[in-house]
CSV table of C-alpha atoms in Angstrom, one decimal:
chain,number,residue,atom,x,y,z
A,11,UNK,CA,-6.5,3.2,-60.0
A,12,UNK,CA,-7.4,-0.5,-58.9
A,13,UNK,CA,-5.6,-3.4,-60.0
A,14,UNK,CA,-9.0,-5.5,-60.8
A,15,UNK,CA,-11.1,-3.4,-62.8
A,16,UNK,CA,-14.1,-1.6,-61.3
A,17,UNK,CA,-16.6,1.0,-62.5
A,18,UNK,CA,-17.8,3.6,-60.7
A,19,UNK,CA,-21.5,5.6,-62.0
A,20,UNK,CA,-22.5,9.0,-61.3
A,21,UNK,CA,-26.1,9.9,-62.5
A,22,UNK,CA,-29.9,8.9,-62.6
A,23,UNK,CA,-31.5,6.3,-60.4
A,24,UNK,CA,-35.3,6.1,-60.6
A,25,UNK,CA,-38.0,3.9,-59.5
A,26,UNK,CA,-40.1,2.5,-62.5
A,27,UNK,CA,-43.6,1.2,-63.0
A,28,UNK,CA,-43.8,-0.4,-65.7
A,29,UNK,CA,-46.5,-2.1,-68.1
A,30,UNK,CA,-48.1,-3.8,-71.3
A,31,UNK,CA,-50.6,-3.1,-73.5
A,32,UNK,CA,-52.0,-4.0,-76.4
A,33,UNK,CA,-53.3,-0.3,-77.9
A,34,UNK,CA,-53.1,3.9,-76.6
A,35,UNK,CA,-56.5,4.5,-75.4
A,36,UNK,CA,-58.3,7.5,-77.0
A,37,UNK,CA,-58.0,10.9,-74.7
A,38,UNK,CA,-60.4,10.4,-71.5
A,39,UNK,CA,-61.1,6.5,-72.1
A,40,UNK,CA,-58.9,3.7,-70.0
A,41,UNK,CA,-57.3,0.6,-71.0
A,42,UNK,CA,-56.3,-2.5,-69.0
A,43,UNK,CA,-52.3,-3.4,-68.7
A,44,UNK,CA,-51.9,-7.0,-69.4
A,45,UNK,CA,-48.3,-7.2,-67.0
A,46,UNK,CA,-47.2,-5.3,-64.6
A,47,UNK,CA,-43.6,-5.0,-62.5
A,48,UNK,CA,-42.1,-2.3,-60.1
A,49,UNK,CA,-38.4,-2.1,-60.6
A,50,UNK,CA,-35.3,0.2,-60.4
A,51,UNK,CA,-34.4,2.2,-63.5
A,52,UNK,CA,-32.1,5.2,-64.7
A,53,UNK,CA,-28.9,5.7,-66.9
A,54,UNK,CA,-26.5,5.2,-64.8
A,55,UNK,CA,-27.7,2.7,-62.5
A,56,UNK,CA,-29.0,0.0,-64.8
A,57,UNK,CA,-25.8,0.4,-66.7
A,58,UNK,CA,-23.9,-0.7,-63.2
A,59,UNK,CA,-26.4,-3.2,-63.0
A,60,UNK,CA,-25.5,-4.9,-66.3
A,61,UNK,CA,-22.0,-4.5,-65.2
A,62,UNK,CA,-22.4,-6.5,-61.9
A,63,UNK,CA,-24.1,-9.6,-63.9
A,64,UNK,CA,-21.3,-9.3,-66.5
A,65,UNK,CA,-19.1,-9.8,-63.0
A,66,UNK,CA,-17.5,-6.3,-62.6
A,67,UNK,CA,-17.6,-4.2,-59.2
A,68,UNK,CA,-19.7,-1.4,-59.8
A,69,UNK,CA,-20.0,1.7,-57.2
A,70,UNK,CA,-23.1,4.2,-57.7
A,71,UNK,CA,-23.0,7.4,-56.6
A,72,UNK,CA,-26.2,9.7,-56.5
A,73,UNK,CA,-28.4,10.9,-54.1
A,74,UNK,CA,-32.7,9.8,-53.6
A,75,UNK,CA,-35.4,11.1,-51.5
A,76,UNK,CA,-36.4,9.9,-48.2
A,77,UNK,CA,-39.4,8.4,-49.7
A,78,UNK,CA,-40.5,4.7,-50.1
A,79,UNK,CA,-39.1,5.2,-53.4
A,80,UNK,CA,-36.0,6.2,-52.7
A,81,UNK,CA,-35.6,2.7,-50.2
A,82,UNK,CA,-36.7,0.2,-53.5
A,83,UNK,CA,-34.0,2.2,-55.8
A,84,UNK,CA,-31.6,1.4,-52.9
A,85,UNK,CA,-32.4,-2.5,-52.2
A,86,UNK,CA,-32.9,-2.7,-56.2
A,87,UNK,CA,-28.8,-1.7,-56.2
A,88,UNK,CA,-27.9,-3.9,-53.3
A,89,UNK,CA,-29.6,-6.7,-54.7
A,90,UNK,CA,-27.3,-6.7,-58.0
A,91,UNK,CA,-24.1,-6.3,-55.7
A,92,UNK,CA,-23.6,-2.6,-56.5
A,93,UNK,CA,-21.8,-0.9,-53.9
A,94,UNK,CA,-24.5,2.2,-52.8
A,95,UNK,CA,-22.0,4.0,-50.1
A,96,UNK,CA,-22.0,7.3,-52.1
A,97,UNK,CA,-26.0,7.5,-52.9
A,98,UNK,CA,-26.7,9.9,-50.2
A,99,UNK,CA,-30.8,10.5,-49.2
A,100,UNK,CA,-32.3,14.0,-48.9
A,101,UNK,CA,-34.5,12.9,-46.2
A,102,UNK,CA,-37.5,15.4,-47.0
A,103,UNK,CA,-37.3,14.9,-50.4
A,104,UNK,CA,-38.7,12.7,-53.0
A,105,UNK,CA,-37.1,10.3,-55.5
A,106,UNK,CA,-37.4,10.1,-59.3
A,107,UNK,CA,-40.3,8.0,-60.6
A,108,UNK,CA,-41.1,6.6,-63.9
A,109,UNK,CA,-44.1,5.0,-66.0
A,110,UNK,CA,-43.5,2.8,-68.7
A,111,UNK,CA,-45.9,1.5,-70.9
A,112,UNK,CA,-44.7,-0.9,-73.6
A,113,UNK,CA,-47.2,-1.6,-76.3
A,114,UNK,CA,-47.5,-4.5,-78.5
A,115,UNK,CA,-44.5,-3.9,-81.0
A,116,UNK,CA,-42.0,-3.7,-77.9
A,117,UNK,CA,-42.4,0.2,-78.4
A,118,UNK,CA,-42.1,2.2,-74.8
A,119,UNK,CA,-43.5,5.3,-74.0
A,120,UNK,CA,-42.4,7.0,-70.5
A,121,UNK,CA,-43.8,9.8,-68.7
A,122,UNK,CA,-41.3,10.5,-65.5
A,123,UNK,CA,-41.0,12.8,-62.6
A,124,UNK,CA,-37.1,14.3,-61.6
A,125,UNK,CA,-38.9,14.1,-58.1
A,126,UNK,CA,-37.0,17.2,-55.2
A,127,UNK,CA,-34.0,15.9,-54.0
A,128,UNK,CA,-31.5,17.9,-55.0
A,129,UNK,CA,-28.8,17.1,-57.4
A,130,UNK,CA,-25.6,16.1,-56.3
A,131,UNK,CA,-22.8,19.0,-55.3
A,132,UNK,CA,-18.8,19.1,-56.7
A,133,UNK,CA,-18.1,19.3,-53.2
A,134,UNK,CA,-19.6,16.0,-52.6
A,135,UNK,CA,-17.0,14.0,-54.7
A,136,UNK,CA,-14.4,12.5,-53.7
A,137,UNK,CA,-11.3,12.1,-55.7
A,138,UNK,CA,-11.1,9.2,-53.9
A,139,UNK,CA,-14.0,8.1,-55.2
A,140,UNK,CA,-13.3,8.6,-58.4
A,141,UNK,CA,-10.1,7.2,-58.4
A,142,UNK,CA,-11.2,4.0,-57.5
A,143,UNK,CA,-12.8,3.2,-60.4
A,144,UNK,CA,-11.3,2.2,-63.7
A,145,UNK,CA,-13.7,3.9,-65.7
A,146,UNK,CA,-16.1,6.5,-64.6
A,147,UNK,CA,-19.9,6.3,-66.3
A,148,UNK,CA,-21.7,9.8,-66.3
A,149,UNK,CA,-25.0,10.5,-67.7
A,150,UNK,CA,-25.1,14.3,-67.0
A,151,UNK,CA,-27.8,14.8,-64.9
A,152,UNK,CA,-25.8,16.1,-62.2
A,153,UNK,CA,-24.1,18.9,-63.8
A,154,UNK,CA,-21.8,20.6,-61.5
A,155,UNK,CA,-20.9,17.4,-59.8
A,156,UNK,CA,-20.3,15.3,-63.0
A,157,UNK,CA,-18.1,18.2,-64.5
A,158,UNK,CA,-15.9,17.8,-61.4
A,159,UNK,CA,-15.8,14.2,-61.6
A,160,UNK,CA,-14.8,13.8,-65.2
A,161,UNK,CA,-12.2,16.4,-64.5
A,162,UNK,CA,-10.7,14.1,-61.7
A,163,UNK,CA,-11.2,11.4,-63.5
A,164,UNK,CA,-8.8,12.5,-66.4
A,165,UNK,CA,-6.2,13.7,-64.0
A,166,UNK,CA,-6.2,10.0,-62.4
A,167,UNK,CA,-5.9,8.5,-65.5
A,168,UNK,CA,-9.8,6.9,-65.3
A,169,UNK,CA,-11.4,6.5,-68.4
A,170,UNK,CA,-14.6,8.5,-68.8
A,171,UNK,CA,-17.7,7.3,-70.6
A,172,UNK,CA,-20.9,9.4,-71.4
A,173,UNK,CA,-24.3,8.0,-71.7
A,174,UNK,CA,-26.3,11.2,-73.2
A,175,UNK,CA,-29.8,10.6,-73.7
A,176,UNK,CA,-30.4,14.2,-74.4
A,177,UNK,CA,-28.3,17.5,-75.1
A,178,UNK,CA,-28.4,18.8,-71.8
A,179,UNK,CA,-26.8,23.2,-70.9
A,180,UNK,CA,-24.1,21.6,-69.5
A,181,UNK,CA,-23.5,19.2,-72.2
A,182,UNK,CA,-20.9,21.2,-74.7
A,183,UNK,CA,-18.6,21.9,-71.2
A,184,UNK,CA,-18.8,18.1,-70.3
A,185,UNK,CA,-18.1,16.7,-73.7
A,186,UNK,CA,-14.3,17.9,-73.8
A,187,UNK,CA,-13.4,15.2,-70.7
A,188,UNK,CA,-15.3,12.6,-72.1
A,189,UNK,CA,-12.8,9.9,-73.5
A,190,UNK,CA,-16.2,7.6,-75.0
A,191,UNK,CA,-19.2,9.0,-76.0
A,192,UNK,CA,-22.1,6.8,-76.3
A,193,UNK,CA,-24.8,9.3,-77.5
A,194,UNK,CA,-28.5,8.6,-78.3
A,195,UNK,CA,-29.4,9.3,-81.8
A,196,UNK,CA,-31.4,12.4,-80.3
A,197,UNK,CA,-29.1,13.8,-78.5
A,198,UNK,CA,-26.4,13.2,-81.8
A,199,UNK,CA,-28.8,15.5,-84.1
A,200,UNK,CA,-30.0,18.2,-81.4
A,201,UNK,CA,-26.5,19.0,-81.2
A,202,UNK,CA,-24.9,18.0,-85.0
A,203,UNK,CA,-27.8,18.7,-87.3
A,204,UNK,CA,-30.2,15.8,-89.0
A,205,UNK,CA,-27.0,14.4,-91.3
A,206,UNK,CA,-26.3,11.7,-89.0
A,207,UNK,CA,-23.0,11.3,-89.9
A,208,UNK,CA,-22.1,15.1,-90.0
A,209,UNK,CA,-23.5,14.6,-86.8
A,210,UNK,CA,-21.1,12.0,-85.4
A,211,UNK,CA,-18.0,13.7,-87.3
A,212,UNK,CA,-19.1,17.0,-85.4
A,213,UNK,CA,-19.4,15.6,-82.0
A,214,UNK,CA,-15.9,13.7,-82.3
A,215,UNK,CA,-14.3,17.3,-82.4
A,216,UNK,CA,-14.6,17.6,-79.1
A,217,UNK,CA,-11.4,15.3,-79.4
A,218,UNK,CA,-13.0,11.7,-77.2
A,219,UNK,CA,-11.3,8.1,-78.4
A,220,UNK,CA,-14.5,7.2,-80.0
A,221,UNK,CA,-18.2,8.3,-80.1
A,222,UNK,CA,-21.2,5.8,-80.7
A,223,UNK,CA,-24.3,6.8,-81.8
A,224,UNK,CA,-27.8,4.5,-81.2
A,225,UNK,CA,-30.4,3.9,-83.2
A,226,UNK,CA,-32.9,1.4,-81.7
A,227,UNK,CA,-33.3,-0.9,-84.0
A,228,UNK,CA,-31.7,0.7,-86.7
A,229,UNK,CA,-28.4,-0.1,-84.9
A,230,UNK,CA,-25.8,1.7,-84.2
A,231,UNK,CA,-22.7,4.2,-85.8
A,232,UNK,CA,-19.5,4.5,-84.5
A,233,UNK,CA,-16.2,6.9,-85.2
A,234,UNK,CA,-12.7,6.7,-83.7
A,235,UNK,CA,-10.1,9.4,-83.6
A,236,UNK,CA,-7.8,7.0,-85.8
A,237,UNK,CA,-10.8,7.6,-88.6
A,238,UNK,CA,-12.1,3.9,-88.3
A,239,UNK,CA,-16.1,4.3,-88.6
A,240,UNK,CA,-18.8,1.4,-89.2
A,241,UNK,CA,-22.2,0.8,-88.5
A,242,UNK,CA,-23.2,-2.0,-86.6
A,243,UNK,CA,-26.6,-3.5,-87.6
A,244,UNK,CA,-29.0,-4.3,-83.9
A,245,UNK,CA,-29.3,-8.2,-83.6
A,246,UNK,CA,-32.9,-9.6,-84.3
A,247,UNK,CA,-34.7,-11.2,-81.3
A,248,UNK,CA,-38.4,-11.5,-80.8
A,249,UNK,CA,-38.5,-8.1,-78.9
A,250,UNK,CA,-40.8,-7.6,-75.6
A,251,UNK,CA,-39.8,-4.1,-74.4
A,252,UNK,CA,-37.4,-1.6,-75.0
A,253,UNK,CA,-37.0,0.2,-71.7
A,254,UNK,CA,-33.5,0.4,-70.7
A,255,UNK,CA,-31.9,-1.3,-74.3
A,256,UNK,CA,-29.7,2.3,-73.9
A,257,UNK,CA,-28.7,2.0,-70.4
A,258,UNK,CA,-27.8,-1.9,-71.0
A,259,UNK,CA,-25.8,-1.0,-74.3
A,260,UNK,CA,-23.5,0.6,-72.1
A,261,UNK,CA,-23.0,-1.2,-69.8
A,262,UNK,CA,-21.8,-4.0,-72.3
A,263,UNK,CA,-19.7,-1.6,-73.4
A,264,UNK,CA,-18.0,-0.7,-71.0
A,265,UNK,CA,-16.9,-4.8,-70.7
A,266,UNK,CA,-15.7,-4.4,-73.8
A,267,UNK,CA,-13.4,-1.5,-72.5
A,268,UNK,CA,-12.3,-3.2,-69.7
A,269,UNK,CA,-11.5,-6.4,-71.4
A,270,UNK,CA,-9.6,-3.8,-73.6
A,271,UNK,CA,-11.1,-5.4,-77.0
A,272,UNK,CA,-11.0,-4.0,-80.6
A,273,UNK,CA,-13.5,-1.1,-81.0
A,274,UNK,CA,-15.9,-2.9,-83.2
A,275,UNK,CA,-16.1,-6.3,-80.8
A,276,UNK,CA,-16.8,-4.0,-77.6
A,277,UNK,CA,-19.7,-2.2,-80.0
A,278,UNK,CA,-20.9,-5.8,-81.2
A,279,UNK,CA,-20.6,-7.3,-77.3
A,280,UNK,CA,-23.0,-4.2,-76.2
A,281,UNK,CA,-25.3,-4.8,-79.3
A,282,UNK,CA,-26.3,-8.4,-77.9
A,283,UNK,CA,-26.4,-7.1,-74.5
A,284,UNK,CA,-29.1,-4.6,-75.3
A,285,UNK,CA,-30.4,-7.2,-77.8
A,286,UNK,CA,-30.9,-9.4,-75.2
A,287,UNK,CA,-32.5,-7.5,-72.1
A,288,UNK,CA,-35.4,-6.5,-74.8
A,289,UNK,CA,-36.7,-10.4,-74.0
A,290,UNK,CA,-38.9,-9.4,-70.8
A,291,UNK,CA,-40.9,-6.6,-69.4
A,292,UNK,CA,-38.3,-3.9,-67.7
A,293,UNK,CA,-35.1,-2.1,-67.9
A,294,UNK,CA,-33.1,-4.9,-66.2
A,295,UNK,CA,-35.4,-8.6,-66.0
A,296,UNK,CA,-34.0,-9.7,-68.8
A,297,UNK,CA,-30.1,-7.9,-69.0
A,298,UNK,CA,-28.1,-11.0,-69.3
A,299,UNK,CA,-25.3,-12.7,-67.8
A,300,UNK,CA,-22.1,-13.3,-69.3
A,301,UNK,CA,-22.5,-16.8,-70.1
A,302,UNK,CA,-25.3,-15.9,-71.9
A,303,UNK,CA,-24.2,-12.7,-74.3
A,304,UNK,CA,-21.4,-15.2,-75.0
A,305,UNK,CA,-23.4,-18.1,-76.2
A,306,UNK,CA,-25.6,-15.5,-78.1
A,307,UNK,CA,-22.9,-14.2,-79.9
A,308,UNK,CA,-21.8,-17.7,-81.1
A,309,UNK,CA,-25.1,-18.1,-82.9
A,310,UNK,CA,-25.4,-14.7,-84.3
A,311,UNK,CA,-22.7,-15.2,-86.6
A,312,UNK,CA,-24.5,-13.0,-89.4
A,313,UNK,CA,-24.5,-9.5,-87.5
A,314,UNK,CA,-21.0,-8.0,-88.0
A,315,UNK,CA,-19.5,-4.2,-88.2
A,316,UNK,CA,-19.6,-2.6,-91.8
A,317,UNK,CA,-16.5,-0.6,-92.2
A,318,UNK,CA,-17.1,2.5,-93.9
């Protein structure tokens, strides 16, 4: 491991279009978007972006199409200061896409495309790769190759974080070298059942320091293997859009990791940072930096953990 802490991210990098609305139109009518922005997106990769404004070296590894697409997802990276070394390019192929719409109440909807180039290989990671990191950030998507890399990761002593969005085949065979798991409240009850904290208590069998569940708005639910569990409310900010909130919650918690903070701060410090990004259209316009979660936190006195 590195003496100054670093993160390294192995997942989804996409290319989104995103825009607002004020209604749905009905099926077969139109309806004009009010904004509109072209910006990099995915799991992993905004995640590594929030990480680079909070001031931490980040290292993405992944793999694009040749496409125009795959370029912008590329100088999106480089432009935040993440290292792009190991996002390799299937020249023939094409890169994931995404549409966003976000409608009035900072609701999203997304319609996306994997797009053909192929997923990354084990054989394609590199322990040293891995081992450069302090902590390793999967979201799953590459299923063979993140397997490998949480399993190098444990024997190097790297702490492994999941981001899972969705219960994915090779999720149950991921999950045991997962030290954090970060879990949308979908993927929480398609694997645990709609008792939400059944749900949580199940998933922290598969023995990880701690596992997070999100709920939007609704906030959050976390439980450690010491038996600490609390809910942490969302923070209230006059919301824009949504897309991303996920992705950034991660990455603020992973600075709580690093900065090796209580459980409930690091869960608080990712709260504002997700809070926060919803201020502006797209995944990462608005993810702050730290200055600014900092001063945000300072005011939001009220919004605290609730042991349970």
């Amino acid at each position: 491991m590195t003496d100054h802490p670093s993160v390294v991210g192995l997942g989804q990098c996409s290319l989104d279009f995103l825009g607002t609305l004020t209604g749905f139109p009905e099926r077969d009518q139109k309806v004009e978007l009010d904004d509109v922005l072209i910006q990099g997106g995915g799991p992993t990769a905004t995640a590594l972006v929030t990480l680079a404004r909070l001031g931490i070296a980040t290292t993405f590894l992944g793999r694009v199409g040749g496409d125009e697409a795959g370029s912008k997802i590329r100088s999106g990276l480089l432009a935040e200061g993440v290292t792009c070394q190991g996002l390799l390019v299937d020249t023939d192929a094409t890169s994931q896409l995404a549409f966003c719409a976000a409608d009035q109440n900072a609701g999203r909807t997304i319609f996306w495309h994997r797009g053909t180039a192929r997923p990354l290989a084990a054989h394609e990671i590199d322990v040293e790769q891995i081992a450069a990191g302090s902590v390793l950030l999967l979201d799953g998507l590459h299923a063979e190759a993140s397997l490998t890399a949480a399993r190098m990761a444990r024997r190097q002593g790297v702490t492994t974080v999941l981001d899972g969005g969705s219960w994915r085949d090779n999720s149950a065979e991921l999950l045991p070298w997962i030290d954090h798991l970060v879990v949308s409240e979908k993927f929480a009850r398609q694997y645990g059942g709609t008792d939400l904290n059944a749900a949580v208590s199940a998933l922290a069998e598969f023995g990880a320091v701690a596992v997070t569940v999100t709920s939007g708005a609704a906030g959050s639910l976390t439980c450690a293997a010491d038996g600490t569990r609390f809910t942490m409310p969302a923070f209230p900010i006059n919301a824009v859009d949504t897309t991303g909130c996920g992705d950034v919650f991660h990455g603020g918690y992973i600075y709580g990791l690093l900065q090796a903070w209580p459980l409930f701060e690091t869960v608080r410090f990712a709260a504002a940072c997700a809070a926060l990004k919803t201020r502006a259209l797209g995944g990462r316009t608005a993810i702050p930096r730290l200055a600014e979660v900092q001063a945000f936190l300072k005011e939001q006195t009220v919004v605290r953990p609730v042991f349970c």
